Amino acid sequence: MAKDDYADILEALQIQMVETQAWAIEQGLKVVIVFEGRDAAGKDGAIKRMTEYMAPRQTRVVALPKPTERETTQWYFQRYAAHLPAAGEIVIFNRSWYNRAGVEPVMGFCTPAQHERFLHDAPHFERMLTQSGTLLIKLWLDISRDEQARRLEERVDHPLKRFKVSALDAEAQARWSAYSAARDEMLNRTHVDYAPWTVVATDKKKTARLNIMRHVLRRLDRPGLECREPDPAVVFSADAAQGRLAQ
């Protein structure tokens, strides 16, 4: 995609996002957007472009650190529930309660029993969330192994990406198969009609960003929205993902 074309399309979508949020505030909507995906899948960049011109008081991006000793003794969903939106707010989780479906079991940060309990409980938690009037949008950003390796290597020597470098980066490649298995089980067991997963292919970063914004706008469904459907080759339902996910 030519740089000028990308910039023009992005600006048009950002305008639609601003207009849609203004409508959502008037309507008192409560919106949660969950961004999940492997390391370097493009979560930060997609969130940054989507929220760039959104209302700062009604938009919150939540990226929680490692839980404290006290938090590890709480109900697992408790520290996430504290950040849920009130009327007119959009909350974006840059990684979410689904840490317990991916990073934690793969890296041994939770027990198999805790992992199983989470997979059982997450749909019930999300049913309560959606029945309370919250619109829940769950995005899985999928990336190929080669593209992930390229992006992780690029971070190391980039002076502006210092805070993206993590001690766990090497594990992302070394434990690729384990992460794939965890992802597949997560999608299979937590993709439900009231809280479905949408997969986004992110090897082409700019294309992914534009299509994520299109998907979110279509889910919010503002009257008079001027936004075409996302590209089905880039954005698709988890129940249509067989054979299309990076292995």
PDB file of C-alpha atoms in Angstrom:
ATOM      1  CA  MET A   1       0.000   0.000   0.000  1.00  0.00           C
ATOM      2  CA  ALA A   2       1.373   3.394  -1.000  1.00  0.00           C
ATOM      3  CA  LYS A   3       2.198   5.665   1.926  1.00  0.00           C
ATOM      4  CA  ASP A   4      -0.140   8.431   0.762  1.00  0.00           C
ATOM      5  CA  ASP A   5      -3.013   5.977   0.218  1.00  0.00           C
ATOM      6  CA  TYR A   6      -2.576   4.557   3.712  1.00  0.00           C
ATOM      7  CA  ALA A   7      -2.524   8.017   5.281  1.00  0.00           C
ATOM      8  CA  ASP A   8      -5.687   9.081   3.447  1.00  0.00           C
ATOM      9  CA  ILE A   9      -7.619   5.925   4.364  1.00  0.00           C
ATOM     10  CA  LEU A  10      -6.421   6.080   7.967  1.00  0.00           C
ATOM     11  CA  GLU A  11      -7.548   9.706   8.323  1.00  0.00           C
ATOM     12  CA  ALA A  12     -10.973   8.893   6.887  1.00  0.00           C
ATOM     13  CA  LEU A  13     -11.388   6.022   9.349  1.00  0.00           C
ATOM     14  CA  GLN A  14     -10.208   8.169  12.248  1.00  0.00           C
ATOM     15  CA  ILE A  15     -12.871  10.736  11.346  1.00  0.00           C
ATOM     16  CA  GLN A  16     -15.488   7.995  11.381  1.00  0.00           C
ATOM     17  CA  MET A  17     -14.132   6.824  14.746  1.00  0.00           C
ATOM     18  CA  VAL A  18     -14.465  10.324  16.222  1.00  0.00           C
ATOM     19  CA  GLU A  19     -18.023  10.679  14.926  1.00  0.00           C
ATOM     20  CA  THR A  20     -18.918   7.204  16.121  1.00  0.00           C
ATOM     21  CA  GLN A  21     -17.529   7.839  19.586  1.00  0.00           C
ATOM     22  CA  ALA A  22     -19.496  11.087  19.849  1.00  0.00           C
ATOM     23  CA  TRP A  23     -22.637   9.089  19.060  1.00  0.00           C
ATOM     24  CA  ALA A  24     -21.632   6.347  21.537  1.00  0.00           C
ATOM     25  CA  ILE A  25     -21.199   8.956  24.285  1.00  0.00           C
ATOM     26  CA  GLU A  26     -24.653  10.412  23.532  1.00  0.00           C
ATOM     27  CA  GLN A  27     -26.176   6.932  23.616  1.00  0.00           C
ATOM     28  CA  GLY A  28     -24.381   6.009  26.837  1.00  0.00           C
ATOM     29  CA  LEU A  29     -22.795   2.908  25.329  1.00  0.00           C
ATOM     30  CA  LYS A  30     -20.352   0.832  27.367  1.00  0.00           C
ATOM     31  CA  VAL A  31     -17.674  -0.684  25.134  1.00  0.00           C
ATOM     32  CA  VAL A  32     -14.789  -3.048  25.866  1.00  0.00           C
ATOM     33  CA  ILE A  33     -12.261  -3.905  23.163  1.00  0.00           C
ATOM     34  CA  VAL A  34      -9.831  -6.725  23.933  1.00  0.00           C
ATOM     35  CA  PHE A  35      -6.580  -6.831  21.967  1.00  0.00           C
ATOM     36  CA  GLU A  36      -4.800 -10.173  22.219  1.00  0.00           C
ATOM     37  CA  GLY A  37      -2.108 -11.780  20.106  1.00  0.00           C
ATOM     38  CA  ARG A  38       1.443 -13.027  20.072  1.00  0.00           C
ATOM     39  CA  ASP A  39       4.353 -10.718  20.847  1.00  0.00           C
ATOM     40  CA  ALA A  40       5.008  -8.249  17.989  1.00  0.00           C
ATOM     41  CA  ALA A  41       1.603  -8.880  16.396  1.00  0.00           C
ATOM     42  CA  GLY A  42       0.923  -5.128  16.270  1.00  0.00           C
ATOM     43  CA  LYS A  43      -1.366  -4.476  19.227  1.00  0.00           C
ATOM     44  CA  ASP A  44       0.334  -1.231  20.322  1.00  0.00           C
ATOM     45  CA  GLY A  45       0.401   0.279  16.841  1.00  0.00           C
ATOM     46  CA  ALA A  46      -3.203  -0.596  16.065  1.00  0.00           C
ATOM     47  CA  ILE A  47      -4.412   0.850  19.375  1.00  0.00           C
ATOM     48  CA  LYS A  48      -2.363   4.018  18.899  1.00  0.00           C
ATOM     49  CA  ARG A  49      -3.832   4.754  15.456  1.00  0.00           C
ATOM     50  CA  MET A  50      -7.381   3.960  16.517  1.00  0.00           C
ATOM     51  CA  THR A  51      -7.318   6.133  19.650  1.00  0.00           C
ATOM     52  CA  GLU A  52      -5.201   9.017  18.321  1.00  0.00           C
ATOM     53  CA  TYR A  53      -8.116  11.464  18.074  1.00  0.00           C
ATOM     54  CA  MET A  54     -10.626   9.807  20.368  1.00  0.00           C
ATOM     55  CA  ALA A  55     -12.003  11.613  23.425  1.00  0.00           C
ATOM     56  CA  PRO A  56      -9.358  11.324  26.169  1.00  0.00           C
ATOM     57  CA  ARG A  57     -11.852  11.430  29.060  1.00  0.00           C
ATOM     58  CA  GLN A  58     -14.071   8.719  27.593  1.00  0.00           C
ATOM     59  CA  THR A  59     -11.269   6.493  26.269  1.00  0.00           C
ATOM     60  CA  ARG A  60      -9.012   4.371  28.440  1.00  0.00           C
ATOM     61  CA  VAL A  61      -6.259   2.002  27.338  1.00  0.00           C
ATOM     62  CA  VAL A  62      -5.529  -0.567  30.029  1.00  0.00           C
ATOM     63  CA  ALA A  63      -2.220  -2.462  30.008  1.00  0.00           C
ATOM     64  CA  LEU A  64      -1.837  -3.993  33.429  1.00  0.00           C
ATOM     65  CA  PRO A  65       1.572  -4.962  34.849  1.00  0.00           C
ATOM     66  CA  LYS A  66       2.410  -8.213  36.596  1.00  0.00           C
ATOM     67  CA  PRO A  67      -0.064  -8.737  39.480  1.00  0.00           C
ATOM     68  CA  THR A  68       1.031  -7.794  42.974  1.00  0.00           C
ATOM     69  CA  GLU A  69       1.272 -10.362  45.739  1.00  0.00           C
ATOM     70  CA  ARG A  70      -2.118  -9.200  47.031  1.00  0.00           C
ATOM     71  CA  GLU A  71      -3.721  -9.370  43.572  1.00  0.00           C
ATOM     72  CA  THR A  72      -2.611 -12.985  43.124  1.00  0.00           C
ATOM     73  CA  THR A  73      -4.908 -13.898  46.055  1.00  0.00           C
ATOM     74  CA  GLN A  74      -7.973 -12.156  44.556  1.00  0.00           C
ATOM     75  CA  TRP A  75     -10.646 -13.597  42.291  1.00  0.00           C
ATOM     76  CA  TYR A  76      -8.803 -13.773  38.979  1.00  0.00           C
ATOM     77  CA  PHE A  77     -11.098 -11.354  37.119  1.00  0.00           C
ATOM     78  CA  GLN A  78     -11.190  -8.835  39.955  1.00  0.00           C
ATOM     79  CA  ARG A  79      -8.392  -6.507  38.876  1.00  0.00           C
ATOM     80  CA  TYR A  80      -9.752  -6.399  35.319  1.00  0.00           C
ATOM     81  CA  ALA A  81     -13.327  -5.719  36.450  1.00  0.00           C
ATOM     82  CA  ALA A  82     -12.095  -2.569  38.213  1.00  0.00           C
ATOM     83  CA  HIS A  83     -11.321  -1.046  34.786  1.00  0.00           C
ATOM     84  CA  LEU A  84     -14.624  -1.802  33.057  1.00  0.00           C
ATOM     85  CA  PRO A  85     -16.450   1.159  31.448  1.00  0.00           C
ATOM     86  CA  ALA A  86     -19.283   3.288  32.697  1.00  0.00           C
ATOM     87  CA  ALA A  87     -21.871   4.720  30.293  1.00  0.00           C
ATOM     88  CA  GLY A  88     -20.302   6.602  27.382  1.00  0.00           C
ATOM     89  CA  GLU A  89     -16.835   5.068  27.858  1.00  0.00           C
ATOM     90  CA  ILE A  90     -14.655   2.880  25.654  1.00  0.00           C
ATOM     91  CA  VAL A  91     -12.061   0.747  27.432  1.00  0.00           C
ATOM     92  CA  ILE A  92      -9.344  -0.962  25.415  1.00  0.00           C
ATOM     93  CA  PHE A  93      -7.416  -3.801  27.021  1.00  0.00           C
ATOM     94  CA  ASN A  94      -3.912  -4.166  25.598  1.00  0.00           C
ATOM     95  CA  ARG A  95      -3.746  -7.756  26.788  1.00  0.00           C
ATOM     96  CA  SER A  96      -6.477  -8.734  29.169  1.00  0.00           C
ATOM     97  CA  TRP A  97      -7.787 -11.506  31.373  1.00  0.00           C
ATOM     98  CA  TYR A  98      -6.735 -13.779  28.507  1.00  0.00           C
ATOM     99  CA  ASN A  99      -3.174 -13.696  29.824  1.00  0.00           C
ATOM    100  CA  ARG A 100      -4.296 -16.803  31.677  1.00  0.00           C
ATOM    101  CA  ALA A 101      -5.074 -18.518  28.385  1.00  0.00           C
ATOM    102  CA  GLY A 102      -1.701 -17.811  26.752  1.00  0.00           C
ATOM    103  CA  VAL A 103       1.364 -16.380  28.440  1.00  0.00           C
ATOM    104  CA  GLU A 104       0.660 -17.763  31.910  1.00  0.00           C
ATOM    105  CA  PRO A 105       0.185 -21.464  31.059  1.00  0.00           C
ATOM    106  CA  VAL A 106       2.937 -21.490  28.429  1.00  0.00           C
ATOM    107  CA  MET A 107       5.463 -19.842  30.738  1.00  0.00           C
ATOM    108  CA  GLY A 108       4.377 -21.748  33.849  1.00  0.00           C
ATOM    109  CA  PHE A 109       3.016 -18.648  35.606  1.00  0.00           C
ATOM    110  CA  CYS A 110      -0.190 -20.494  36.520  1.00  0.00           C
ATOM    111  CA  THR A 111      -1.035 -24.094  37.301  1.00  0.00           C
ATOM    112  CA  PRO A 112      -2.860 -26.411  34.864  1.00  0.00           C
ATOM    113  CA  ALA A 113      -5.818 -26.317  37.252  1.00  0.00           C
ATOM    114  CA  GLN A 114      -5.890 -22.497  37.193  1.00  0.00           C
ATOM    115  CA  HIS A 115      -5.694 -22.545  33.386  1.00  0.00           C
ATOM    116  CA  GLU A 116      -8.592 -24.997  33.165  1.00  0.00           C
ATOM    117  CA  ARG A 117     -10.648 -22.983  35.652  1.00  0.00           C
ATOM    118  CA  PHE A 118     -10.098 -19.854  33.580  1.00  0.00           C
ATOM    119  CA  LEU A 119     -11.246 -21.492  30.339  1.00  0.00           C
ATOM    120  CA  HIS A 120     -14.365 -22.657  32.151  1.00  0.00           C
ATOM    121  CA  ASP A 121     -15.067 -19.324  33.844  1.00  0.00           C
ATOM    122  CA  ALA A 122     -14.248 -16.800  31.085  1.00  0.00           C
ATOM    123  CA  PRO A 123     -17.454 -17.373  29.067  1.00  0.00           C
ATOM    124  CA  HIS A 124     -19.523 -16.981  32.253  1.00  0.00           C
ATOM    125  CA  PHE A 125     -17.721 -13.742  33.148  1.00  0.00           C
ATOM    126  CA  GLU A 126     -18.293 -12.432  29.624  1.00  0.00           C
ATOM    127  CA  ARG A 127     -21.957 -13.445  29.691  1.00  0.00           C
ATOM    128  CA  MET A 128     -22.442 -11.334  32.818  1.00  0.00           C
ATOM    129  CA  LEU A 129     -20.543  -8.493  31.155  1.00  0.00           C
ATOM    130  CA  THR A 130     -22.606  -8.516  27.970  1.00  0.00           C
ATOM    131  CA  GLN A 131     -25.915  -9.066  29.765  1.00  0.00           C
ATOM    132  CA  SER A 132     -25.174  -5.940  31.805  1.00  0.00           C
ATOM    133  CA  GLY A 133     -25.242  -3.941  28.563  1.00  0.00           C
ATOM    134  CA  THR A 134     -21.532  -3.890  27.647  1.00  0.00           C
ATOM    135  CA  LEU A 135     -20.502  -4.377  24.031  1.00  0.00           C
ATOM    136  CA  LEU A 136     -17.496  -6.716  24.064  1.00  0.00           C
ATOM    137  CA  ILE A 137     -15.221  -6.862  21.020  1.00  0.00           C
ATOM    138  CA  LYS A 138     -12.481  -9.524  21.194  1.00  0.00           C
ATOM    139  CA  LEU A 139      -9.621  -9.378  18.683  1.00  0.00           C
ATOM    140  CA  TRP A 140      -6.910 -11.988  18.184  1.00  0.00           C
ATOM    141  CA  LEU A 141      -4.017 -10.524  16.165  1.00  0.00           C
ATOM    142  CA  ASP A 142      -2.333 -13.381  14.328  1.00  0.00           C
ATOM    143  CA  ILE A 143       1.223 -13.222  12.980  1.00  0.00           C
ATOM    144  CA  SER A 144       3.448 -15.722  11.175  1.00  0.00           C
ATOM    145  CA  ARG A 145       6.549 -17.119  12.828  1.00  0.00           C
ATOM    146  CA  ASP A 146       8.947 -15.555  10.312  1.00  0.00           C
ATOM    147  CA  GLU A 147       7.345 -12.117  10.564  1.00  0.00           C
ATOM    148  CA  GLN A 148       7.396 -12.253  14.350  1.00  0.00           C
ATOM    149  CA  ALA A 149      11.101 -13.140  14.302  1.00  0.00           C
ATOM    150  CA  ARG A 150      11.802 -10.218  11.955  1.00  0.00           C
ATOM    151  CA  ARG A 151       9.928  -7.712  14.134  1.00  0.00           C
ATOM    152  CA  LEU A 152      11.486  -8.943  17.373  1.00  0.00           C
ATOM    153  CA  GLU A 153      14.963  -8.659  15.881  1.00  0.00           C
ATOM    154  CA  GLU A 154      14.209  -5.165  14.574  1.00  0.00           C
ATOM    155  CA  ARG A 155      13.295  -4.003  18.086  1.00  0.00           C
ATOM    156  CA  VAL A 156      16.643  -4.847  19.623  1.00  0.00           C
ATOM    157  CA  ASP A 157      18.678  -2.116  17.926  1.00  0.00           C
ATOM    158  CA  HIS A 158      15.912   0.446  17.394  1.00  0.00           C
ATOM    159  CA  PRO A 159      16.437   3.363  19.829  1.00  0.00           C
ATOM    160  CA  LEU A 160      12.733   4.255  19.900  1.00  0.00           C
ATOM    161  CA  LYS A 161      11.575   0.703  20.630  1.00  0.00           C
ATOM    162  CA  ARG A 162      13.551   0.202  23.816  1.00  0.00           C
ATOM    163  CA  PHE A 163      10.428  -0.247  25.925  1.00  0.00           C
ATOM    164  CA  LYS A 164       9.077  -2.907  23.571  1.00  0.00           C
ATOM    165  CA  VAL A 165      12.005  -5.225  24.292  1.00  0.00           C
ATOM    166  CA  SER A 166      11.164  -7.884  26.861  1.00  0.00           C
ATOM    167  CA  ALA A 167      13.013 -10.703  28.538  1.00  0.00           C
ATOM    168  CA  LEU A 168      10.252 -12.972  27.221  1.00  0.00           C
ATOM    169  CA  ASP A 169      10.857 -12.087  23.553  1.00  0.00           C
ATOM    170  CA  ALA A 170      13.164 -15.056  22.979  1.00  0.00           C
ATOM    171  CA  GLU A 171      10.547 -17.368  24.467  1.00  0.00           C
ATOM    172  CA  ALA A 172       8.015 -16.235  21.878  1.00  0.00           C
ATOM    173  CA  GLN A 173       9.987 -18.059  19.200  1.00  0.00           C
ATOM    174  CA  ALA A 174      11.354 -20.894  21.337  1.00  0.00           C
ATOM    175  CA  ARG A 175       7.851 -21.800  22.562  1.00  0.00           C
ATOM    176  CA  TRP A 176       6.045 -21.095  19.312  1.00  0.00           C
ATOM    177  CA  SER A 177       4.264 -24.460  19.186  1.00  0.00           C
ATOM    178  CA  ALA A 178       3.134 -24.217  22.805  1.00  0.00           C
ATOM    179  CA  TYR A 179       1.710 -20.750  22.157  1.00  0.00           C
ATOM    180  CA  SER A 180      -0.081 -22.077  19.069  1.00  0.00           C
ATOM    181  CA  ALA A 181      -1.671 -24.879  21.067  1.00  0.00           C
ATOM    182  CA  ALA A 182      -2.732 -22.460  23.829  1.00  0.00           C
ATOM    183  CA  ARG A 183      -4.223 -20.077  21.250  1.00  0.00           C
ATOM    184  CA  ASP A 184      -6.199 -22.851  19.574  1.00  0.00           C
ATOM    185  CA  GLU A 185      -7.640 -24.093  22.863  1.00  0.00           C
ATOM    186  CA  MET A 186      -8.515 -20.536  23.906  1.00  0.00           C
ATOM    187  CA  LEU A 187     -10.354 -19.810  20.660  1.00  0.00           C
ATOM    188  CA  ASN A 188     -12.160 -23.147  20.708  1.00  0.00           C
ATOM    189  CA  ARG A 189     -13.422 -22.799  24.267  1.00  0.00           C
ATOM    190  CA  THR A 190     -14.105 -19.063  24.588  1.00  0.00           C
ATOM    191  CA  HIS A 191     -15.559 -18.230  21.169  1.00  0.00           C
ATOM    192  CA  VAL A 192     -19.252 -17.903  22.024  1.00  0.00           C
ATOM    193  CA  ASP A 193     -22.135 -16.195  20.274  1.00  0.00           C
ATOM    194  CA  TYR A 194     -22.428 -13.385  22.841  1.00  0.00           C
ATOM    195  CA  ALA A 195     -18.627 -12.819  22.979  1.00  0.00           C
ATOM    196  CA  PRO A 196     -17.081 -14.040  19.722  1.00  0.00           C
ATOM    197  CA  TRP A 197     -13.431 -13.882  18.743  1.00  0.00           C
ATOM    198  CA  THR A 198     -12.411 -12.091  15.554  1.00  0.00           C
ATOM    199  CA  VAL A 199      -9.036 -13.002  14.041  1.00  0.00           C
ATOM    200  CA  VAL A 200      -6.915 -10.398  12.258  1.00  0.00           C
ATOM    201  CA  ALA A 201      -3.993 -11.415  10.039  1.00  0.00           C
ATOM    202  CA  THR A 202      -1.265  -8.891  10.843  1.00  0.00           C
ATOM    203  CA  ASP A 203       1.766  -9.754   8.698  1.00  0.00           C
ATOM    204  CA  LYS A 204       0.904  -6.639   6.677  1.00  0.00           C
ATOM    205  CA  LYS A 205       0.833  -4.182   9.554  1.00  0.00           C
ATOM    206  CA  LYS A 206      -0.815  -1.185   7.885  1.00  0.00           C
ATOM    207  CA  THR A 207      -3.488  -3.290   6.217  1.00  0.00           C
ATOM    208  CA  ALA A 208      -4.264  -4.901   9.576  1.00  0.00           C
ATOM    209  CA  ARG A 209      -4.646  -1.531  11.311  1.00  0.00           C
ATOM    210  CA  LEU A 210      -7.124  -0.238   8.759  1.00  0.00           C
ATOM    211  CA  ASN A 211      -9.183  -3.409   8.873  1.00  0.00           C
ATOM    212  CA  ILE A 212      -9.235  -3.463  12.676  1.00  0.00           C
ATOM    213  CA  MET A 213     -10.719   0.028  12.646  1.00  0.00           C
ATOM    214  CA  ARG A 214     -13.280  -1.019  10.037  1.00  0.00           C
ATOM    215  CA  HIS A 215     -14.293  -3.995  12.145  1.00  0.00           C
ATOM    216  CA  VAL A 216     -14.678  -1.940  15.327  1.00  0.00           C
ATOM    217  CA  LEU A 217     -16.694   0.717  13.506  1.00  0.00           C
ATOM    218  CA  ARG A 218     -19.001  -1.892  12.003  1.00  0.00           C
ATOM    219  CA  ARG A 219     -19.510  -3.515  15.408  1.00  0.00           C
ATOM    220  CA  LEU A 220     -20.419  -0.160  16.961  1.00  0.00           C
ATOM    221  CA  ASP A 221     -22.841   0.319  14.057  1.00  0.00           C
ATOM    222  CA  ARG A 222     -23.514   4.052  14.247  1.00  0.00           C
ATOM    223  CA  PRO A 223     -26.445   5.217  12.091  1.00  0.00           C
ATOM    224  CA  GLY A 224     -25.058   6.876   8.964  1.00  0.00           C
ATOM    225  CA  LEU A 225     -21.661   5.168   9.278  1.00  0.00           C
ATOM    226  CA  GLU A 226     -19.531   5.560   6.159  1.00  0.00           C
ATOM    227  CA  CYS A 227     -17.244   2.558   6.329  1.00  0.00           C
ATOM    228  CA  ARG A 228     -17.055  -0.536   4.180  1.00  0.00           C
ATOM    229  CA  GLU A 229     -16.788  -4.051   5.546  1.00  0.00           C
ATOM    230  CA  PRO A 230     -13.284  -5.202   6.537  1.00  0.00           C
ATOM    231  CA  ASP A 231     -11.372  -7.370   4.082  1.00  0.00           C
ATOM    232  CA  PRO A 232     -12.474 -11.002   4.725  1.00  0.00           C
ATOM    233  CA  ALA A 233      -8.966 -12.175   3.842  1.00  0.00           C
ATOM    234  CA  VAL A 234      -7.633 -10.129   6.767  1.00  0.00           C
ATOM    235  CA  VAL A 235     -10.473 -10.181   9.321  1.00  0.00           C
ATOM    236  CA  PHE A 236     -12.514 -13.325   9.949  1.00  0.00           C
ATOM    237  CA  SER A 237     -14.432 -15.103  12.678  1.00  0.00           C
ATOM    238  CA  ALA A 238     -12.597 -17.610  14.859  1.00  0.00           C
ATOM    239  CA  ASP A 239     -15.024 -20.333  13.835  1.00  0.00           C
ATOM    240  CA  ALA A 240     -13.799 -19.873  10.246  1.00  0.00           C
ATOM    241  CA  ALA A 241     -10.122 -19.867  11.200  1.00  0.00           C
ATOM    242  CA  GLN A 242      -9.273 -23.509  10.659  1.00  0.00           C
ATOM    243  CA  GLY A 243      -6.273 -23.727   8.351  1.00  0.00           C
ATOM    244  CA  ARG A 244      -5.848 -19.943   8.350  1.00  0.00           C
ATOM    245  CA  LEU A 245      -3.975 -19.405  11.623  1.00  0.00           C
ATOM    246  CA  ALA A 246      -0.172 -19.241  11.779  1.00  0.00           C
ATOM    247  CA  GLN A 247       1.241 -22.596  12.899  1.00  0.00           C
TER     248      GLN A 247
END
